[in-house]
Tab-separated table of C-alpha atoms in Angstrom:
chain	number	residue	atom	x	y	z
A	749	MET	CA	183.717	-14.201	-2.688
A	750	THR	CA	181.551	-11.118	-2.991
A	751	VAL	CA	178.169	-11.472	-1.361
A	752	LEU	CA	174.964	-10.500	-3.117
A	753	LEU	CA	173.508	-7.783	-0.899
A	754	SER	CA	170.170	-8.933	0.498
A	755	GLY	CA	167.294	-6.684	-0.491
A	756	ASN	CA	169.318	-4.953	-3.173
A	757	ALA	CA	168.807	-7.217	-6.159
A	758	TRP	CA	168.660	-4.131	-8.380
A	759	VAL	CA	172.374	-3.493	-7.733
A	760	ASN	CA	173.550	-6.245	-10.078
A	761	PRO	CA	171.695	-5.171	-13.236
A	762	PHE	CA	172.471	-1.527	-12.448
A	763	LEU	CA	176.205	-2.166	-12.149
A	764	GLY	CA	176.112	-4.423	-15.180
A	765	ALA	CA	174.524	-1.619	-17.183
A	766	LEU	CA	177.123	0.880	-15.950
A	767	GLU	CA	179.939	-1.480	-16.859
A	768	SER	CA	178.530	-2.119	-20.315
A	769	ALA	CA	178.063	1.611	-20.835
A	770	GLN	CA	181.625	2.530	-19.969
A	771	ILE	CA	183.051	-0.277	-22.096
A	772	ALA	CA	180.861	0.898	-24.983
A	773	LEU	CA	182.088	4.456	-24.384
A	774	GLY	CA	185.664	3.251	-24.685
A	775	GLY	CA	184.787	1.483	-27.925
A	776	VAL	CA	183.231	4.633	-29.345
A	777	ALA	CA	186.310	6.649	-28.351
A	778	HIS	CA	188.528	4.162	-30.164
A	779	ALA	CA	186.310	4.141	-33.255
A	780	LEU	CA	186.392	7.948	-33.396
A	781	GLY	CA	190.151	8.048	-33.032
A	782	VAL	CA	190.050	9.647	-29.584
A	783	ALA	CA	191.705	6.568	-28.077
A	784	GLY	CA	194.579	4.669	-29.600
A	785	GLU	CA	195.792	1.173	-28.828
A	786	SER	CA	197.850	-0.293	-26.022
A	787	HIS	CA	199.390	-3.757	-26.164
A	788	GLY	CA	197.448	-4.593	-29.306
A	789	GLN	CA	193.976	-3.745	-27.990
A	790	PRO	CA	191.909	-0.537	-27.745
A	791	ALA	CA	193.198	1.679	-24.936
A	792	TRP	CA	191.086	3.365	-22.273
A	793	PRO	CA	191.762	7.070	-22.880
A	794	TRP	CA	190.768	8.546	-19.518
A	795	ALA	CA	192.549	8.645	-16.162
A	796	LYS	CA	189.437	7.512	-14.269
A	797	ARG	CA	186.796	4.818	-14.605
A	798	LEU	CA	183.680	3.782	-12.733
A	799	ALA	CA	184.712	1.883	-9.592
A	800	VAL	CA	182.225	-0.946	-9.959
A	801	GLU	CA	184.127	-3.023	-7.395
A	802	ILE	CA	183.421	-0.355	-4.735
A	803	LEU	CA	179.792	0.150	-5.694
A	804	LEU	CA	179.281	-3.603	-5.525
A	805	ILE	CA	180.020	-3.749	-1.799
A	806	ASP	CA	178.409	-0.445	-0.794
A	807	ALA	CA	174.742	-0.437	-1.737
A	808	GLY	CA	174.293	3.001	-0.176
A	809	VAL	CA	176.741	4.641	-2.572
A	810	ALA	CA	175.296	2.658	-5.480
A	811	ARG	CA	171.804	3.851	-4.564
A	812	GLN	CA	172.926	7.486	-4.290
A	813	LEU	CA	174.682	7.258	-7.655
A	814	ALA	CA	171.621	5.674	-9.269
A	815	LEU	CA	169.374	8.455	-7.965
A	816	ALA	CA	171.830	11.126	-9.104
A	817	LEU	CA	172.006	9.618	-12.572
A	818	ALA	CA	168.219	9.358	-12.750
A	819	ALA	CA	167.759	12.963	-11.629
A	820	THR	CA	170.418	14.269	-14.005
A	821	GLY	CA	168.997	12.268	-16.894
A	822	SER	CA	165.519	13.568	-16.140
A	823	ALA	CA	166.820	17.138	-16.023
A	824	LEU	CA	168.483	16.778	-19.402
A	825	LEU	CA	165.398	15.165	-20.928
A	826	LEU	CA	163.126	17.907	-19.595
A	827	ALA	CA	165.468	20.646	-20.812
A	828	ILE	CA	165.746	19.152	-24.293
A	829	THR	CA	161.978	18.712	-24.480
A	830	GLY	CA	161.553	22.342	-23.447
A	831	LEU	CA	163.684	23.495	-26.359
A	832	PHE	CA	161.175	22.023	-28.796
A	833	TRP	CA	157.910	22.536	-26.882
A	834	ARG	CA	157.555	26.301	-26.773
A	835	ARG	CA	154.168	26.407	-25.024
A	836	ARG	CA	155.461	24.416	-22.041
A	837	ARG	CA	159.022	25.709	-22.108
A	838	VAL	CA	158.928	27.622	-18.819
A	839	VAL	CA	157.328	24.708	-16.969
A	840	LEU	CA	159.733	22.176	-18.450
A	841	PHE	CA	162.789	24.317	-17.739
A	842	GLY	CA	161.592	24.788	-14.170
A	843	ALA	CA	161.106	21.051	-13.778
A	844	ALA	CA	164.591	20.486	-15.231
A	845	VAL	CA	166.123	22.829	-12.649
A	846	LEU	CA	164.213	21.068	-9.869
A	847	ALA	CA	165.368	17.639	-11.073
A	848	ALA	CA	168.966	18.861	-11.264
A	849	TRP	CA	168.672	20.178	-7.708
A	850	PHE	CA	167.768	16.673	-6.531
A	851	ALA	CA	170.849	15.194	-8.245
A	852	THR	CA	172.990	14.769	-5.141
A	853	TRP	CA	176.156	13.052	-6.290
A	854	PRO	CA	178.280	10.985	-3.896
A	855	ASP	CA	181.910	11.942	-3.409
A	856	SER	CA	183.780	11.039	-6.591
A	857	SER	CA	186.350	8.997	-4.649
A	858	LEU	CA	183.549	6.562	-3.820
A	859	TRP	CA	182.563	5.776	-7.388
A	860	LEU	CA	185.567	6.671	-9.540
A	861	ALA	CA	188.893	4.829	-9.554
A	862	ASP	CA	192.229	5.390	-11.243
A	863	ALA	CA	192.387	3.757	-14.663
A	864	VAL	CA	195.199	2.632	-16.945
A	865	PRO	CA	195.208	2.242	-20.744
A	866	THR	CA	194.644	-1.520	-20.457
A	867	SER	CA	191.900	-1.360	-17.793
A	868	PHE	CA	189.219	-3.046	-19.903
A	869	GLN	CA	191.391	-5.372	-21.949
A	870	THR	CA	190.841	-9.118	-21.696
A	871	THR	CA	191.831	-12.312	-23.445
A	872	PRO	CA	190.062	-15.697	-23.569
A	873	PHE	CA	190.596	-18.062	-20.619
A	874	THR	CA	192.073	-21.176	-22.251
A	875	VAL	CA	193.673	-24.457	-21.239
A	876	ALA	CA	196.619	-23.677	-23.507
A	877	ALA	CA	197.181	-20.350	-21.727
A	878	VAL	CA	196.896	-21.970	-18.288
A	879	THR	CA	199.490	-24.583	-19.240
A	880	HIS	CA	201.846	-21.934	-20.611
A	881	GLY	CA	201.204	-19.678	-17.635
A	882	ALA	CA	202.044	-22.415	-15.132
A	883	ALA	CA	205.552	-22.761	-16.546
A	884	LEU	CA	206.058	-18.992	-16.701
A	885	TYR	CA	204.783	-18.519	-13.154
A	886	ALA	CA	207.223	-21.107	-11.830
A	887	ARG	CA	210.149	-19.333	-13.521
A	888	ASN	CA	209.240	-15.714	-12.868
A	889	CYS	CA	206.767	-15.389	-10.004
A	890	ALA	CA	206.924	-18.287	-7.539
A	891	ILE	CA	210.148	-17.083	-5.920
A	892	CYS	CA	208.174	-14.191	-4.380
A	893	HIS	CA	204.517	-15.207	-4.605
A	894	GLY	CA	205.039	-18.875	-3.690
A	895	ASP	CA	204.202	-22.059	-5.546
A	896	THR	CA	200.556	-21.877	-4.452
A	897	GLY	CA	200.144	-18.111	-4.885
A	898	ARG	CA	199.869	-17.396	-1.162
A	899	GLY	CA	202.674	-14.828	-1.115
A	900	ASP	CA	205.087	-17.092	0.745
A	901	GLY	CA	207.903	-17.544	-1.758
A	902	PRO	CA	211.573	-17.817	-0.681
A	903	ARG	CA	212.187	-14.104	-1.321
A	904	ALA	CA	208.920	-12.813	0.162
A	905	ALA	CA	210.335	-11.878	3.568
A	906	SER	CA	213.114	-9.782	2.026
A	907	LEU	CA	210.795	-7.559	-0.004
A	908	VAL	CA	209.706	-4.026	0.864
A	909	ARG	CA	206.100	-5.220	0.939
A	910	TRP	CA	204.924	-8.787	1.455
A	911	PRO	CA	203.380	-10.144	-1.775
A	912	PRO	CA	199.583	-10.450	-1.695
A	913	THR	CA	197.911	-13.840	-1.843
A	914	VAL	CA	195.842	-14.671	-4.895
A	915	VAL	CA	193.990	-17.384	-2.942
A	916	GLY	CA	191.033	-15.176	-2.133
A	917	PRO	CA	188.838	-12.555	-3.773
A	918	LEU	CA	191.770	-10.379	-4.926
A	919	LEU	CA	191.471	-11.372	-8.586
A	920	GLY	CA	187.733	-10.798	-8.534
A	921	HIS	CA	188.194	-7.264	-7.252
A	922	ARG	CA	190.670	-6.300	-9.957
A	923	LEU	CA	190.062	-5.830	-13.649
A	924	ASP	CA	192.082	-8.250	-15.763
A	925	GLY	CA	193.545	-5.375	-17.747
A	926	GLU	CA	194.738	-3.592	-14.620
A	927	MET	CA	196.404	-6.749	-13.325
A	928	PHE	CA	198.081	-7.016	-16.727
A	929	TRP	CA	199.319	-3.415	-16.464
A	930	ARG	CA	200.777	-3.956	-13.002
A	931	VAL	CA	202.657	-7.058	-14.079
A	932	MET	CA	204.095	-5.301	-17.112
A	933	GLN	CA	204.831	-1.923	-15.504
A	934	GLY	CA	205.550	-2.954	-11.931
A	935	MET	CA	204.210	-1.456	-8.721
A	936	GLN	CA	205.383	1.279	-6.365
A	937	ALA	CA	204.501	2.322	-2.827
A	938	HIS	CA	203.144	5.806	-2.136
A	939	ASP	CA	206.677	7.067	-1.505
A	940	GLY	CA	207.831	5.785	-4.894
A	941	THR	CA	209.638	2.713	-3.573
A	942	GLN	CA	209.344	-0.198	-5.984
A	943	THR	CA	207.321	-3.047	-4.491
A	944	MET	CA	207.241	-5.248	-7.595
A	945	PRO	CA	209.420	-5.014	-10.698
A	946	GLY	CA	207.878	-4.629	-14.117
A	947	PHE	CA	208.196	-7.526	-16.541
A	948	ALA	CA	207.654	-5.658	-19.805
A	949	GLY	CA	211.182	-6.475	-20.923
A	950	ARG	CA	211.004	-10.145	-19.935
A	951	LEU	CA	207.470	-11.230	-20.793
A	952	THR	CA	205.446	-10.785	-23.955
A	953	ASP	CA	201.827	-9.681	-23.814
A	954	ALA	CA	200.717	-13.272	-24.393
A	955	ASP	CA	203.013	-14.473	-21.594
A	956	THR	CA	201.504	-12.037	-19.122
A	957	TRP	CA	197.933	-12.954	-20.007
A	958	ALA	CA	198.864	-16.629	-19.628
A	959	ILE	CA	200.217	-16.016	-16.125
A	960	LEU	CA	197.006	-14.226	-15.178
A	961	ASP	CA	194.994	-17.199	-16.443
A	962	TYR	CA	197.107	-19.513	-14.304
A	963	LEU	CA	196.519	-17.263	-11.277
A	964	LYS	CA	192.782	-17.897	-11.702
A	965	VAL	CA	193.472	-21.623	-11.413
A	966	LEU	CA	195.641	-21.102	-8.319
A	967	ALA	CA	192.937	-18.972	-6.704
A	968	ALA	CA	190.219	-21.527	-7.439
A	969	GLY	CA	192.206	-24.529	-6.245
A	970	GLY	CA	193.435	-22.767	-3.126
A	971	GLY	CA	189.914	-21.751	-2.178
A	972	VAL	CA	188.714	-25.347	-2.451
A	973	GLN	CA	191.623	-26.614	-0.363
A	974	ASP	CA	190.813	-24.057	2.336
A	975	GLY	CA	187.178	-25.183	2.396
A	976	ASP	CA	185.932	-21.831	1.135
A	977	GLY	CA	184.955	-22.845	-2.381
A	978	TRP	CA	185.916	-20.716	-5.343
A	979	PRO	CA	186.644	-17.136	-4.224
A	980	VAL	CA	185.467	-15.871	-7.619
A	981	PRO	CA	183.401	-17.606	-10.308
A	982	VAL	CA	185.407	-19.925	-12.546
A	983	ALA	CA	184.535	-20.211	-16.226
A	984	LEU	CA	185.090	-23.267	-18.362
A	985	PRO	CA	188.457	-22.794	-20.072
A	986	ALA	CA	188.453	-22.939	-23.855
A	987	LEU	CA	189.733	-26.216	-25.308
A	988	ASP	CA	189.132	-28.573	-28.214
A	989	VAL	CA	186.768	-31.539	-28.003
A	990	ARG	CA	186.771	-34.663	-30.175
A	991	CYS	CA	183.647	-36.821	-30.228
A	992	GLY	CA	184.108	-40.361	-31.475
A	993	ALA	CA	185.980	-40.330	-34.772
A	994	ALA	CA	184.752	-36.838	-35.761
A	995	PRO	CA	187.176	-33.908	-36.112
A	996	ALA	CA	187.838	-31.854	-32.987
A	997	LYS	CA	185.860	-28.652	-32.443
A	998	PRO	CA	185.959	-25.803	-29.891
A	999	LEU	CA	184.304	-26.521	-26.561
A	1000	ALA	CA	181.853	-23.621	-26.875
A	1001	ASP	CA	180.589	-24.854	-30.257
A	1002	TRP	CA	180.196	-28.408	-29.000
A	1003	ARG	CA	178.561	-27.475	-25.683
A	1004	ALA	CA	175.990	-25.190	-27.340
A	1005	ASN	CA	174.896	-23.557	-24.059
A	1006	GLN	CA	174.049	-26.858	-22.423
A	1007	ARG	CA	175.142	-27.963	-18.973
A	1008	LEU	CA	178.453	-29.791	-18.905
A	1009	ARG	CA	179.783	-32.598	-16.762
A	1010	ALA	CA	183.563	-33.077	-16.837
A	1011	VAL	CA	184.721	-36.542	-15.771
A	1012	ALA	CA	188.352	-37.444	-15.090
A	1013	ILE	CA	188.969	-40.936	-16.493
A	1014	ASP	CA	192.056	-42.974	-15.676
A	1015	THR	CA	191.039	-46.586	-16.095
A	1016	GLY	CA	187.732	-48.272	-16.748
A	1017	ALA	CA	184.818	-47.474	-19.007
A	1018	PRO	CA	183.396	-43.977	-19.422
A	1019	PRO	CA	179.997	-43.140	-17.890
A	1020	ARG	CA	176.772	-43.408	-19.811
A	1021	GLU	CA	175.552	-40.424	-21.775
A	1022	ASP	CA	172.926	-38.366	-19.954
A	1023	PRO	CA	170.430	-36.009	-21.646
A	1024	ARG	CA	170.731	-33.516	-18.791
A	1025	TRP	CA	174.174	-32.380	-19.934
A	1026	GLN	CA	177.070	-32.808	-22.305
A	1027	THR	CA	179.728	-35.120	-20.866
A	1028	LEU	CA	183.376	-34.164	-21.356
A	1029	LEU	CA	185.949	-36.868	-20.694
A	1030	LEU	CA	189.315	-35.788	-19.302
A	1031	PHE	CA	192.375	-37.977	-19.799
A	1032	ARG	CA	195.991	-37.504	-18.828
A	1033	ASP	CA	198.248	-36.137	-21.550
A	1034	GLY	CA	199.520	-39.019	-23.646
A	1035	ALA	CA	196.674	-41.306	-22.590
A	1036	LEU	CA	193.907	-40.153	-24.917
A	1037	PRO	CA	191.713	-42.919	-26.330
A	1038	SER	CA	191.896	-43.585	-30.034
A	1039	PRO	CA	189.095	-42.281	-32.257
A	1040	SER	CA	188.016	-45.874	-32.892
A	1041	ASP	CA	187.683	-46.561	-29.149
A	1042	ALA	CA	185.656	-43.386	-28.679
A	1043	ALA	CA	183.427	-44.327	-31.619
A	1044	ARG	CA	182.823	-47.722	-30.010
A	1045	TRP	CA	181.834	-46.035	-26.751
A	1046	ALA	CA	179.370	-43.839	-28.619
A	1047	ALA	CA	177.821	-46.877	-30.284
A	1048	ASN	CA	177.258	-48.397	-26.828
A	1049	GLY	CA	175.570	-45.255	-25.498
A	1050	ASP	CA	178.575	-44.221	-23.419
A	1051	ALA	CA	180.130	-40.776	-23.268
A	1052	SER	CA	182.655	-40.409	-26.067
A	1053	CYS	CA	183.637	-36.731	-26.251
A	1054	VAL	CA	187.212	-36.170	-25.135
A	1055	ALA	CA	189.166	-33.014	-24.276
A	1056	VAL	CA	192.118	-33.228	-26.663
A	1057	THR	CA	193.931	-29.993	-25.783
A	1058	PRO	CA	197.160	-30.827	-23.910
A	1059	GLY	CA	197.044	-29.793	-20.272
A	1060	ALA	CA	193.275	-30.168	-19.786
A	1061	TRP	CA	193.691	-32.775	-17.026
A	1062	ASN	CA	196.049	-30.574	-14.989
A	1063	ALA	CA	193.978	-27.424	-15.549
A	1064	PHE	CA	190.751	-28.998	-14.286
A	1065	ALA	CA	192.554	-30.711	-11.404
A	1066	GLY	CA	194.020	-27.363	-10.401
A	1067	MET	CA	190.630	-25.646	-10.438
A	1068	ALA	CA	189.163	-28.492	-8.375
A	1069	GLY	CA	191.931	-28.146	-5.795
A	1070	ILE	CA	193.018	-31.760	-6.248
A	1071	ASP	CA	196.526	-33.013	-6.945
A	1072	ALA	CA	196.734	-34.173	-10.566
A	1073	GLN	CA	197.903	-37.616	-9.441
A	1074	ARG	CA	194.683	-38.103	-7.441
A	1075	PHE	CA	192.277	-36.427	-9.847
A	1076	ALA	CA	190.993	-39.622	-11.505
A	1077	GLY	CA	187.325	-40.223	-10.721
A	1078	SER	CA	186.555	-36.571	-9.992
A	1079	GLN	CA	183.610	-34.844	-11.648
A	1080	LEU	CA	182.750	-31.184	-12.183
A	1081	ILE	CA	179.511	-29.607	-13.374
A	1082	ALA	CA	179.196	-26.352	-15.312
A	1083	ASP	CA	175.912	-24.507	-15.767
A	1084	ARG	CA	174.334	-23.466	-19.050
A	1085	ASP	CA	176.233	-20.167	-19.002
A	1086	GLY	CA	179.593	-21.928	-18.829
A	1087	TRP	CA	180.402	-21.355	-15.141
A	1088	LEU	CA	181.818	-24.255	-13.157
A	1089	ARG	CA	179.602	-24.754	-10.106
A	1090	ALA	CA	180.081	-28.040	-8.261
A	1091	GLU	CA	182.347	-31.028	-7.864
A	1092	ALA	CA	182.139	-34.631	-6.735
A	1093	LYS	CA	185.287	-36.185	-5.324
A	1094	PRO	CA	186.654	-39.543	-6.478
A	1095	GLY	CA	184.523	-42.354	-5.098
A	1096	ASP	CA	181.260	-40.396	-5.339
A	1097	PRO	CA	179.959	-41.197	-8.845
A	1098	ALA	CA	176.325	-40.628	-7.779
A	1099	TRP	CA	177.038	-37.129	-6.399
A	1100	ALA	CA	175.678	-38.141	-2.986
A	1101	ASN	CA	178.246	-35.908	-1.241
A	1102	ALA	CA	178.663	-33.234	-3.898
A	1103	THR	CA	180.059	-29.831	-2.964
A	1104	LEU	CA	178.614	-26.615	-4.371
A	1105	LEU	CA	181.681	-24.437	-4.889
A	1106	CYS	CA	179.945	-21.419	-6.416
A	1107	ALA	CA	176.635	-20.531	-4.766
A	1108	ALA	CA	174.488	-17.434	-4.341
A	1109	GLY	CA	175.068	-15.564	-1.115
A	1110	GLY	CA	178.773	-16.334	-0.871
A	1111	GLY	CA	180.232	-18.043	2.157
A	1112	ARG	CA	182.050	-21.328	2.393
A	1113	ALA	CA	181.707	-24.240	0.032
A	1114	GLU	CA	178.673	-26.251	1.023
A	1115	ARG	CA	177.426	-29.766	0.767
A	1116	VAL	CA	174.247	-29.949	-1.261
A	1117	ALA	CA	171.183	-30.894	0.765
A	1118	HIS	CA	168.835	-33.120	-1.186
A	1119	THR	CA	165.427	-34.560	-0.484
A	1120	ARG	CA	164.928	-36.355	-3.775
A	1121	THR	CA	165.915	-39.909	-4.555
A	1122	ASP	CA	168.455	-38.597	-7.053
A	1123	PRO	CA	170.837	-36.134	-5.335
A	1124	LEU	CA	172.071	-34.944	-8.705
A	1125	THR	CA	168.609	-33.641	-9.586
A	1126	SER	CA	168.599	-31.561	-6.402
A	1127	LEU	CA	171.994	-30.148	-7.318
A	1128	LEU	CA	170.945	-29.237	-10.857
A	1129	LEU	CA	167.777	-27.533	-9.626
A	1130	ARG	CA	169.824	-25.523	-7.145
A	1131	ILE	CA	172.270	-24.447	-9.857
A	1132	ASP	CA	169.507	-23.509	-12.295
A	1133	THR	CA	167.674	-21.371	-9.724
A	1134	GLU	CA	170.856	-19.601	-8.563
A	1135	PRO	CA	172.626	-18.368	-11.705
A	1136	VAL	CA	175.982	-16.633	-11.498
A	1137	ARG	CA	175.620	-12.868	-11.653
A	1138	TYR	CA	178.809	-11.390	-12.964
A	1139	VAL	CA	180.104	-7.836	-12.916
A	1140	LYS	CA	183.555	-7.158	-14.346
A	1141	GLY	CA	185.847	-5.893	-11.607
A	1142	GLY	CA	183.587	-7.473	-8.981
A	1143	TYR	CA	182.032	-10.913	-9.093
A	1144	VAL	CA	178.688	-11.848	-7.608
A	1145	HIS	CA	177.764	-15.523	-7.304
């Protein structure tokens, strides 16, 4: 988990602006025909990109880059103004030269990184993709990377380089598109020795994205099992929701930027509705309640909105780091921005011993201290006052 640097709160919006700017630049290049497409999405046309993941952990370099950009921008603005303001031209040009002199740029290796055509490509994180990716991972990846993604598969010891573990911040320090490229094209050591084969001939683009989605679940679940919480922020996966007897709709449309509580139901009645959030009921595949049962729950004031996409139970259990057979009774809370933040284990319906798995400042997962009568209120206040700050290529909780 990347730690928010104390005293450098400006770093996050600065890096977010840089990231947005370079993505916009890539979009402009594609619109103008400078960049083509790669794997069905706009390609990044340059060999380098801003290394946001490096700037995120080195505030000194980020500060030097910010000052250099400010000085260079000021120099350009002064020079352009001087072209049109004849009476002050000499003064403005002199000021532009002075500003340019103050533009001390850090070494390019500290803020530029090698890029690939797919560097900024992404696809939605969905339950369907996670389910598909789990099967593909078992067939194509587990033999080297291990069933849990810790790099301990049966063939790991025989490889030129031991496979990395995904149970950690690795995924958060890599752009999705660059992970995609490495899976498709393979990887080589500095001497050219192949360290991982490419799967372009065996996996489709959709297959590869699905595996990457499943890796996010492995990373999240492994972090919880190790007691470290989620190594990178975990978003709610896209799925379909059916409320009562109404037709199913996408989760994002139904949630409407409200908090969400996901509850794993095996037997018994669903919880009561609560105005503080939308309640999503998770059932095992093949055990979904009928629309008439859900409508009856709604009439009684109980939660009645059910995740109907196959695989939702296993996907949420995986992210919570709980075996699917023991997931019943678990609860997860997502904030208004759609980030999963906390969980309550089975047997803790009142959230008295809830664990905050995604908190500001990083560190291990932590029990939520509460002084109020209702521990859940303390948890919600903590989540609302500590929003997830996200930078692509580097995640800040």
